Tab-separated table of C-alpha atoms in Angstrom:
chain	number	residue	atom	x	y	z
S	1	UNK	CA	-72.881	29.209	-55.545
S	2	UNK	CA	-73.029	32.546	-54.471
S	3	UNK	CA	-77.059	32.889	-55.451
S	4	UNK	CA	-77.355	29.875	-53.269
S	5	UNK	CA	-75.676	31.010	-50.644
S	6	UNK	CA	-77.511	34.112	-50.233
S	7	UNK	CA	-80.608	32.383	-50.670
S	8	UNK	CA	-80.128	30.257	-47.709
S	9	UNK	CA	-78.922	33.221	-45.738
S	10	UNK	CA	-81.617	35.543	-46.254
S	11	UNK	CA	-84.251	32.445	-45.533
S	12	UNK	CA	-87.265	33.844	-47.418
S	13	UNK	CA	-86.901	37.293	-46.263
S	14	UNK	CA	-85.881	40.017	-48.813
S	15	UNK	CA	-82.509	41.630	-49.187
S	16	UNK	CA	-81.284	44.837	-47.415
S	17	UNK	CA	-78.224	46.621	-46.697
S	18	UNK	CA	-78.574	45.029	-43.218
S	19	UNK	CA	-79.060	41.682	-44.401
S	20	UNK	CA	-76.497	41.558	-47.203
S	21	UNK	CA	-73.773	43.357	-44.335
S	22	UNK	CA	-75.006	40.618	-42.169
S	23	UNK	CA	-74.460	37.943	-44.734
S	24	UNK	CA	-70.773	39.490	-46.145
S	25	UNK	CA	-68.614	36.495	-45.110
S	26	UNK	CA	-70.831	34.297	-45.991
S	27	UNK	CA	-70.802	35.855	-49.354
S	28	UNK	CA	-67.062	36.146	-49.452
S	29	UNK	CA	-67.046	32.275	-49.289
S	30	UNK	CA	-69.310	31.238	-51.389
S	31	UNK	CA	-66.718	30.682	-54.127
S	32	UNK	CA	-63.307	29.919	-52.753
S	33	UNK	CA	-59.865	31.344	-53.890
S	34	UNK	CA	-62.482	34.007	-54.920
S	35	UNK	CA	-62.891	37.681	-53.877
S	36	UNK	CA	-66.534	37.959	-53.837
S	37	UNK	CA	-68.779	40.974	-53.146
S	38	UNK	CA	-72.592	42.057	-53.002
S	39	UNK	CA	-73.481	45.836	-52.694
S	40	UNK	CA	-75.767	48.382	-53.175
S	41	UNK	CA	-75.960	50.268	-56.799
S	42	UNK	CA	-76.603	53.891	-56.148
S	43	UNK	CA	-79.192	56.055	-56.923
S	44	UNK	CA	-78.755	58.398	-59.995
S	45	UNK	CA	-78.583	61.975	-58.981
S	46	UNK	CA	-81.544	64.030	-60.705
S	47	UNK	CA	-84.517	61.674	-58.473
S	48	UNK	CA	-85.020	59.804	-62.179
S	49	UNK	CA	-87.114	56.858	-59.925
S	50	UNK	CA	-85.295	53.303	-61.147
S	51	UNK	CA	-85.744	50.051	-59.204
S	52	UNK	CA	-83.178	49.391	-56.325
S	53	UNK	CA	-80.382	47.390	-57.851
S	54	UNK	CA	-77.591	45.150	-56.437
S	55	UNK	CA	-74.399	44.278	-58.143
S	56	UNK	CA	-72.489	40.964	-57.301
S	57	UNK	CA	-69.074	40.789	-58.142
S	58	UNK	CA	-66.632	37.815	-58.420
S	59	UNK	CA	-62.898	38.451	-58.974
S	60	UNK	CA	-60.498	35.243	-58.996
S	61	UNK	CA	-58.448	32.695	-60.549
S	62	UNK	CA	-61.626	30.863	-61.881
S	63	UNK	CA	-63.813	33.533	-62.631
S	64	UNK	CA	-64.091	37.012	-63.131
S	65	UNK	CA	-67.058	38.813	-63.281
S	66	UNK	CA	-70.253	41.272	-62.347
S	67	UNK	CA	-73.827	41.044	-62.534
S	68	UNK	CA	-76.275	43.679	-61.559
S	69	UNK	CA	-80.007	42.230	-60.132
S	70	UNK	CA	-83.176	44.743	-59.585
S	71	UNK	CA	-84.563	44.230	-56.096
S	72	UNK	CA	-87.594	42.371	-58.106
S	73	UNK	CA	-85.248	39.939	-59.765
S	74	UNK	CA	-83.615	38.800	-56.745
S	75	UNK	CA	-86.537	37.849	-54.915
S	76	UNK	CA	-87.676	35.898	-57.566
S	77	UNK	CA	-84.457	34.291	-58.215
S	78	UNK	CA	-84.009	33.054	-54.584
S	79	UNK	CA	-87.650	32.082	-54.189
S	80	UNK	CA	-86.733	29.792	-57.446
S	81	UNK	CA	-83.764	28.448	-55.958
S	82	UNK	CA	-85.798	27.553	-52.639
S	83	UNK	CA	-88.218	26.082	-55.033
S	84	UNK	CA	-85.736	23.540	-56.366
S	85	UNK	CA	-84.400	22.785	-53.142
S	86	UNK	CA	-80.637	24.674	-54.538
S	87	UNK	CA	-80.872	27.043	-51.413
């Protein structure tokens, strides 16, 4: 729910800080009863270059749990869910 819900927030455009900020309650909906949260991983200290990751985070009744995305693999996985018509 929340994947699609992003998905069909961000129409085809890739996520950013701005985005995702812009996007917050409609991620805090996405599953109801449910605190739900999308941020920003940081950057280890040293300049080792990783890709840009994201971390979504459900905490609830229901569920419980976190899940960490590189940039790459979101953008994929919404232009998959637009594919089969889930965003």
């Amino acid at each position: 729910m929340v994947l699609a819900a992003l998905a069909q927030g961000l129409r085809g455009r890739d996520p950013t800080p701005i985005l995702i900020e812009e996007l917050d309650a409609k991620i805090r909906q996405a599953v109801p009863a449910h605190n739900t949260v999308m941020r920003l991983l940081p950057k280890p200290a040293g300049g080792k270059r990783i890709p840009t990751r994201w971390e979504i985070a459900i905490d609830g009744p229901r569920a419980r749990g976190k899940w960490s995305f590189t940039n790459g693999q979101l953008i994929r996985l919404f232009k998959l869910l637009h594919a089969c018509g889930s965003a």
